XYZ file of C-alpha atoms in Angstrom:
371
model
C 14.480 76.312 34.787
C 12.664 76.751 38.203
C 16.170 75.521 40.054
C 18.401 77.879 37.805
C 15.393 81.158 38.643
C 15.565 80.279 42.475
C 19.524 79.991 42.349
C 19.879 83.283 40.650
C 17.610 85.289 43.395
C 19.260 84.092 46.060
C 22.719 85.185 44.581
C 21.121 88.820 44.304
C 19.671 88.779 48.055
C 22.721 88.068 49.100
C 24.304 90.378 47.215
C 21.654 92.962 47.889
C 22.421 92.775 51.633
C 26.293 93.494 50.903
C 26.204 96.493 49.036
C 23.234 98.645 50.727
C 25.796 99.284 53.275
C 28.383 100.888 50.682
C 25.516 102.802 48.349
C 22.315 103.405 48.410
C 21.902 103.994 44.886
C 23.533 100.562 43.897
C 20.870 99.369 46.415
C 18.313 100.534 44.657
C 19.296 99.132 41.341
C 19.636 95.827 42.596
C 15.814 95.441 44.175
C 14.722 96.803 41.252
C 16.830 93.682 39.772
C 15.658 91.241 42.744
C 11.785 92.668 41.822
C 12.070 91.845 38.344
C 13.889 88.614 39.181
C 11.195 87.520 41.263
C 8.505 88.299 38.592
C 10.653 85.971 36.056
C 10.123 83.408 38.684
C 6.453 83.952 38.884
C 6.135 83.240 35.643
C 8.694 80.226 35.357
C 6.546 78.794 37.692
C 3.556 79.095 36.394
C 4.295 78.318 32.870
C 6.266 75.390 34.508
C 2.786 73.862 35.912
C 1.267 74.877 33.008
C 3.516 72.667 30.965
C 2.862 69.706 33.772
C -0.609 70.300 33.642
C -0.114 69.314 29.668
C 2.405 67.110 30.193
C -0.397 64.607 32.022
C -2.611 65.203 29.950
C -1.258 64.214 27.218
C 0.041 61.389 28.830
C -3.053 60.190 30.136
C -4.692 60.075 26.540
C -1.662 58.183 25.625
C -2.776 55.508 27.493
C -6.097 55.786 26.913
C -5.152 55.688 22.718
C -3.017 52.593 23.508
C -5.579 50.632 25.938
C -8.180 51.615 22.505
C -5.769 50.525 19.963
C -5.244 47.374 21.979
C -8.890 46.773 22.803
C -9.522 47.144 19.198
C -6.048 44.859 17.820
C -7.910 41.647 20.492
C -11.247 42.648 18.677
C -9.925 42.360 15.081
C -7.722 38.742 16.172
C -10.466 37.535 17.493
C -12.316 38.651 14.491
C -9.557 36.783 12.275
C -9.688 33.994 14.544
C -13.605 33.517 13.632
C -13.008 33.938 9.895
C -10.037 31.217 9.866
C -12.033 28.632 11.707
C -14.900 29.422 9.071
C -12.238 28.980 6.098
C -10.974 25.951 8.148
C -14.743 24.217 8.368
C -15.246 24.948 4.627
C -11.731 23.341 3.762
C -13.284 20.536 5.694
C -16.357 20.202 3.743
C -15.197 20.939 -0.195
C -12.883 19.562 -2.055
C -9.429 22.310 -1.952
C -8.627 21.876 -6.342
C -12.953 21.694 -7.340
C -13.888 25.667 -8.155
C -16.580 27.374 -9.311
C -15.364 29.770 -12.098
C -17.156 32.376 -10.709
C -16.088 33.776 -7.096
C -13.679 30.566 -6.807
C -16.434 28.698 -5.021
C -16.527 25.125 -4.231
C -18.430 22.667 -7.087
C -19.049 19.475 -4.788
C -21.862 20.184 -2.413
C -21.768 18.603 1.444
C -23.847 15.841 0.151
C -21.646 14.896 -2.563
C -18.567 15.129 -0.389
C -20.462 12.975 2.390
C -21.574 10.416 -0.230
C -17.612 10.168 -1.253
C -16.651 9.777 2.540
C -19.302 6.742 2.551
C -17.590 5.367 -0.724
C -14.433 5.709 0.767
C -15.656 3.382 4.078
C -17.430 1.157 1.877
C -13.760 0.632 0.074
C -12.043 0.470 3.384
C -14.662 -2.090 5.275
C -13.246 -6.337 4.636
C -14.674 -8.374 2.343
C -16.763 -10.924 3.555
C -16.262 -14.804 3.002
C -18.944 -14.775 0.058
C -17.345 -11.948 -1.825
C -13.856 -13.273 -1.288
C -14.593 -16.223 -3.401
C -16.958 -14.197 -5.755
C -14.133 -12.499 -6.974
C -11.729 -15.126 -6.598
C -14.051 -17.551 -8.922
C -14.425 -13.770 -11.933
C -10.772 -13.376 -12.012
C -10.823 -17.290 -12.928
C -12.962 -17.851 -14.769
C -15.372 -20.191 -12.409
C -19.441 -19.963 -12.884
C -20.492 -21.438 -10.085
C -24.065 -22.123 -11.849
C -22.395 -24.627 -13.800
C -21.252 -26.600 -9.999
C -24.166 -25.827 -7.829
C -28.014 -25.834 -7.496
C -29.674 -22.122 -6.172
C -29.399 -22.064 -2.916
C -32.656 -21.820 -0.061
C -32.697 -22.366 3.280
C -33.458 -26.276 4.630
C -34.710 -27.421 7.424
C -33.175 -31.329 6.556
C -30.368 -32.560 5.940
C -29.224 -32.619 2.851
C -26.501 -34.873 0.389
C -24.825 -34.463 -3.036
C -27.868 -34.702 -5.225
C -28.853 -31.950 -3.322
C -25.911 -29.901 -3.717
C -24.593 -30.773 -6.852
C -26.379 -30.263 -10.466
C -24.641 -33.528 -11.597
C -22.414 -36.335 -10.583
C -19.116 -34.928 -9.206
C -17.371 -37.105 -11.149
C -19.029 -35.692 -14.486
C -18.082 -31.746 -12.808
C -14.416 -33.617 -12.505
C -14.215 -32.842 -8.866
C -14.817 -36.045 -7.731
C -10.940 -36.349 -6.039
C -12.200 -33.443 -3.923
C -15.829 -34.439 -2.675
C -16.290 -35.209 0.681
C -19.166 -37.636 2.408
C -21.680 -35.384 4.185
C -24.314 -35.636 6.465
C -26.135 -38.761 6.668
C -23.618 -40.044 3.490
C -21.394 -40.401 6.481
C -21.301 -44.651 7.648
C -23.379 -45.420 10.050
C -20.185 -47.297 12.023
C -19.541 -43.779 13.056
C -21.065 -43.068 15.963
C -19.500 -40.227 17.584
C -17.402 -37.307 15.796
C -14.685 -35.083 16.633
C -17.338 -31.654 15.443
C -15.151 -28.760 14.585
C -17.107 -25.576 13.433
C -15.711 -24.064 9.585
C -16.409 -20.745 10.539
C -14.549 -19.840 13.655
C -12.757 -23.216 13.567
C -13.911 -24.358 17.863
C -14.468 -27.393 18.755
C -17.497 -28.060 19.465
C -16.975 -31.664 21.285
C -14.294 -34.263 21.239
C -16.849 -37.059 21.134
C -19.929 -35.883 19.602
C -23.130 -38.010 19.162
C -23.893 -38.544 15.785
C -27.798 -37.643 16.678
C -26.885 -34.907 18.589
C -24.116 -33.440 15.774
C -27.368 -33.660 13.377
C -29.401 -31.659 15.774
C -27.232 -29.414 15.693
C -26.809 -28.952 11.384
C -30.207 -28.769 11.339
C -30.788 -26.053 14.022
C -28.003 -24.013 11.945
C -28.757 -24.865 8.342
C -25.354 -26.234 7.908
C -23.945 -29.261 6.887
C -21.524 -32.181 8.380
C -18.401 -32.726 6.469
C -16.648 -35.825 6.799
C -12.638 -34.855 6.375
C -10.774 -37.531 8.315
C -12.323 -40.697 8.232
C -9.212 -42.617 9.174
C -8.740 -41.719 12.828
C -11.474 -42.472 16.173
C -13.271 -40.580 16.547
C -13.611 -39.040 12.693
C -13.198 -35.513 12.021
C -16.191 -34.012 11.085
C -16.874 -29.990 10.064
C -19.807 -28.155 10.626
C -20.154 -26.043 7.939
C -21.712 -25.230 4.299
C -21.081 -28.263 2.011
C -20.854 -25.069 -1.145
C -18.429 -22.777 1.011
C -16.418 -25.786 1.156
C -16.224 -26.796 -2.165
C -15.722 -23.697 -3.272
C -12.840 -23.168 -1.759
C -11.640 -26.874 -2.804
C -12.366 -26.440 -6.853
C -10.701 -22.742 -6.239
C -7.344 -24.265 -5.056
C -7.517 -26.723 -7.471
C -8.221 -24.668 -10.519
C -5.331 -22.468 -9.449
C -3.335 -25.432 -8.628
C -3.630 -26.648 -12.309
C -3.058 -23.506 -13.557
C 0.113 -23.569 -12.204
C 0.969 -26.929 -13.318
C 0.043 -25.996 -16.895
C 1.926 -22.761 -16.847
C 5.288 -24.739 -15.494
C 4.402 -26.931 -18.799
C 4.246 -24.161 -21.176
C 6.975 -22.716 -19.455
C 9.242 -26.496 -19.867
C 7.997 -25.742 -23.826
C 9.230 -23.008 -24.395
C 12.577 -22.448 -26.186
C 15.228 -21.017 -24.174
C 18.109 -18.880 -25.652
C 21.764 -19.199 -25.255
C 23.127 -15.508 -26.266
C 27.269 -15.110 -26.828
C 29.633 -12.505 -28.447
C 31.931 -12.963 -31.204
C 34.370 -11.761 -28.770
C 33.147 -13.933 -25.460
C 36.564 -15.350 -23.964
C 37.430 -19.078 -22.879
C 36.207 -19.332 -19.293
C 32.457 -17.885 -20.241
C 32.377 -19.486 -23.887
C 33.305 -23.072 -21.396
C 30.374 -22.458 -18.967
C 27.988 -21.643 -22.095
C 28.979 -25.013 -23.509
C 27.889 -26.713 -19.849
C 24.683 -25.137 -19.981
C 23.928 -26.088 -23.462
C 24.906 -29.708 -22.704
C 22.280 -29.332 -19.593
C 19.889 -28.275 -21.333
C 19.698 -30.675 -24.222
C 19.849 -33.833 -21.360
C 16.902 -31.903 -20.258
C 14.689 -32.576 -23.278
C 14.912 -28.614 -23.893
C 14.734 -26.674 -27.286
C 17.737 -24.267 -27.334
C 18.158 -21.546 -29.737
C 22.315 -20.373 -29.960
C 22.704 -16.633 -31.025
C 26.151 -15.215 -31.979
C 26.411 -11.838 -31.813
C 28.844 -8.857 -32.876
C 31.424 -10.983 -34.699
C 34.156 -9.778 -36.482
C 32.828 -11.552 -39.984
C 31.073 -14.281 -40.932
C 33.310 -17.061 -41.392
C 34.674 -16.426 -38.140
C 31.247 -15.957 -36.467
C 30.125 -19.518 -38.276
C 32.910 -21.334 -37.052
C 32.458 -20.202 -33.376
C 28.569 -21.753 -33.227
C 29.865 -24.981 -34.845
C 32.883 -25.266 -32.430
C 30.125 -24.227 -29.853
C 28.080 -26.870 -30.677
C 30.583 -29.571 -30.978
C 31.750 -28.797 -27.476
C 28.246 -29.262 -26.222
C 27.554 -32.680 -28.393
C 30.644 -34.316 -26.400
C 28.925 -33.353 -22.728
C 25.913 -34.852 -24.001
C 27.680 -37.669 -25.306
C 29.316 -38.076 -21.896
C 26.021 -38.197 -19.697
C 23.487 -40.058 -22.669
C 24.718 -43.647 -24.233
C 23.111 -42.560 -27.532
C 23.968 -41.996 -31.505
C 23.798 -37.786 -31.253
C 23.233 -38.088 -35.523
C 20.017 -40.072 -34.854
C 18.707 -38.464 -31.407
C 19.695 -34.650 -32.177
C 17.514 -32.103 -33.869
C 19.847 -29.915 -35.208
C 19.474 -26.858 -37.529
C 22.507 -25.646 -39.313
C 23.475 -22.400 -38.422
C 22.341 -19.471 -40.558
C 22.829 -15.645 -40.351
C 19.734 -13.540 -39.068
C 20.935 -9.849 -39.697
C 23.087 -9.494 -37.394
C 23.417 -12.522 -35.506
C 24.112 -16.487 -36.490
C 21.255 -18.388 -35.387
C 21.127 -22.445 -34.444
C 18.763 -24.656 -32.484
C 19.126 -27.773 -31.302
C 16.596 -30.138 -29.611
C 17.200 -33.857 -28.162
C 14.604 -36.025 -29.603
C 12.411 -37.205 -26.401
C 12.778 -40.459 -27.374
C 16.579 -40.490 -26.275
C 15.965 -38.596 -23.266
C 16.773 -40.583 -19.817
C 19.169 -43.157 -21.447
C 22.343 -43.118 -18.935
C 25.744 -43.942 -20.059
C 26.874 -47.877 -19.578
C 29.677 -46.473 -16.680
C 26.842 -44.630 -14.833
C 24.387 -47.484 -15.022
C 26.650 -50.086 -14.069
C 27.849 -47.669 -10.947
């Protein structure tokens, strides 16, 4: 606006200076034009400063409201900042599903939680040798009171009488028993001393005095467990620890023995279809023939047959086939050594079970004993 003003008096001046030569009363019009112009300028101006004047002001408060606003938006993170890392510290301390039903705060106290955090180590932390074979001896049923005398601490050497509350072979673990301390024969001078507990040898060629010394000094005891070699193995260790660990293996070990029994007892099943074709109904007969060399009770089950008749004459066909295997492998009468029950229907199935008397069981064909 202050370009276009300036522009326009300048045109008039100019023009101003033309015309006063041709008439003087168009002269005077146009200063009275250039006066008037130069008034409107006046006032351009000054309203133009006036509006700059205004202009930075209200740019400067600009600012200033931003730098405030931002001043105050770092204030209020920080703020939030403060409150999360509260909320974060009390997520850390409380349970996040245990509320209050008032104000949704927190049931379990600090002291609760920290007691569960010492739980939690206590669950985490190994068991140690004693507690190992604690709960070894609960889950089988051991009582050790019934083995061992209460222990205290000795200052002598010590033997079975001392360990045991009766004869070993009475407690039945007389195969497992070993010759301790001064049990040991006297022929034995020196030992090969190995330590139980973190298995070093202690000495290749111990004195027996000294090996003594050194029971007694630790409250231990010497375990003869290679007699057979020079110089004997002997441990260094507790004669109870030992044998507990002995009479566990072993009761496990006959568990296992007497669960492979039960499990030769039991009566094993030989399922087939009414529909079964040649190939599988031929490697069911096999089995069956197996089975009754074995000494085992089988039970035959037919299944989905088309009737009866037919379903009864498939088990006895069955059962023939097997009879001739047997025959084939055992040199006995099958009418005399065979338990056989005839076959009846159950439902829906036809039901048999044969058994090899044990008698007959282990009697090889002429041809197989003569080869």
């Amino acid at each position: 606006m202050k370009r276009l003003a300036n522009t326009t008096l300048f045109g008039l001046k100019n023009a101003f200076y033309t015309l006063s030569s041709v008439n003087h009363h168009h002269a005077n019009k146009i200063g009275m034009i250039m006066n008037n112009g130069m008034k409107l300028s006046s006032c351009l101006n000054s309203a133009t400063m006036s509006k700059c004047f205004h202009y930075n002001l209200i740019v400067e408060a600009t600012k200033k409201d931003k730098e405030v606003k931002r001043t105050n938006n770092k204030q209020t993170k920080e703020e939030e900042d403060e409150e999360n890392d509260m909320v974060m510290e009390e997520d850390e301390e409380f349970e996040d599903d245990d509320y209050d039903d008032e104000g949704g705060r927190r049931k379990k106290s600090l002291l609760f939680k920290e007691l569960l955090e010492e739980e939690e180590v206590k669950e985490k932390e190994p068991e140690t040798e004693e507690e190992y074979l604690e709960r070894l001896a609960k889950d089988l049923g051991i009582h050790w009171n019934h083995y061992f005398r209460n222990l205290s601490k000795r200052k002598e050497l010590r033997d079975h009488s001392h360990v045991l509350v009766t004869s070993d072979e009475e407690l039945g673990i007389d195969h497992i028993t070993k010759l301790i301390n001064r049990e040991i024969p006297p022929e034995f001078t020196t030992y090969r001393l190995i330590r139980i507990s973190d298995g070093a040898m202690l000495g290749d060629k111990v004195p027996r005095a000294q090996a003594e010394e050194i029971a007694k000094q630790e409250g231990l005891d010497l375990i003869l467990v290679v007699a057979n070699v020079s110089p004997p193995v002997v441990k260094l260790g507790d004669y109870n620890t030992y044998l507990k660990h002995l009479i566990i293996k072993d009761k496990v070990s006959g568990l296992k023995d007497l669960e492979k029994e039960v499990e030769e007892k039991k009566t094993k099943e030989i399922k087939f279809s009414g529909s079964i074709d040649g190939n599988d109904l031929k490697t069911k007969t096999a089995k069956l023939a197996n089975l009754l060399t074995r000494g085992k009770k089988v039970k035959v089950i037919c299944y989905r047959f088309q009737d009866d008749e037919k379903g009864m004459n498939l088990v006895e066909s069955f059962v023939e086939k097997a009879k001739q295997l047997v025959q084939q492998s055992i040199d006995v009468d099958l009418k005399k050594a065979l338990e056989e029950e005839k076959p009846t229907k159950q439902k829906t199935e036809i039901v048999t079970v044969l058994r090899l008397k044990p008698e007959f069981l282990g009697k090889k064909t002429k041809g197989k004993d003569e080869k």
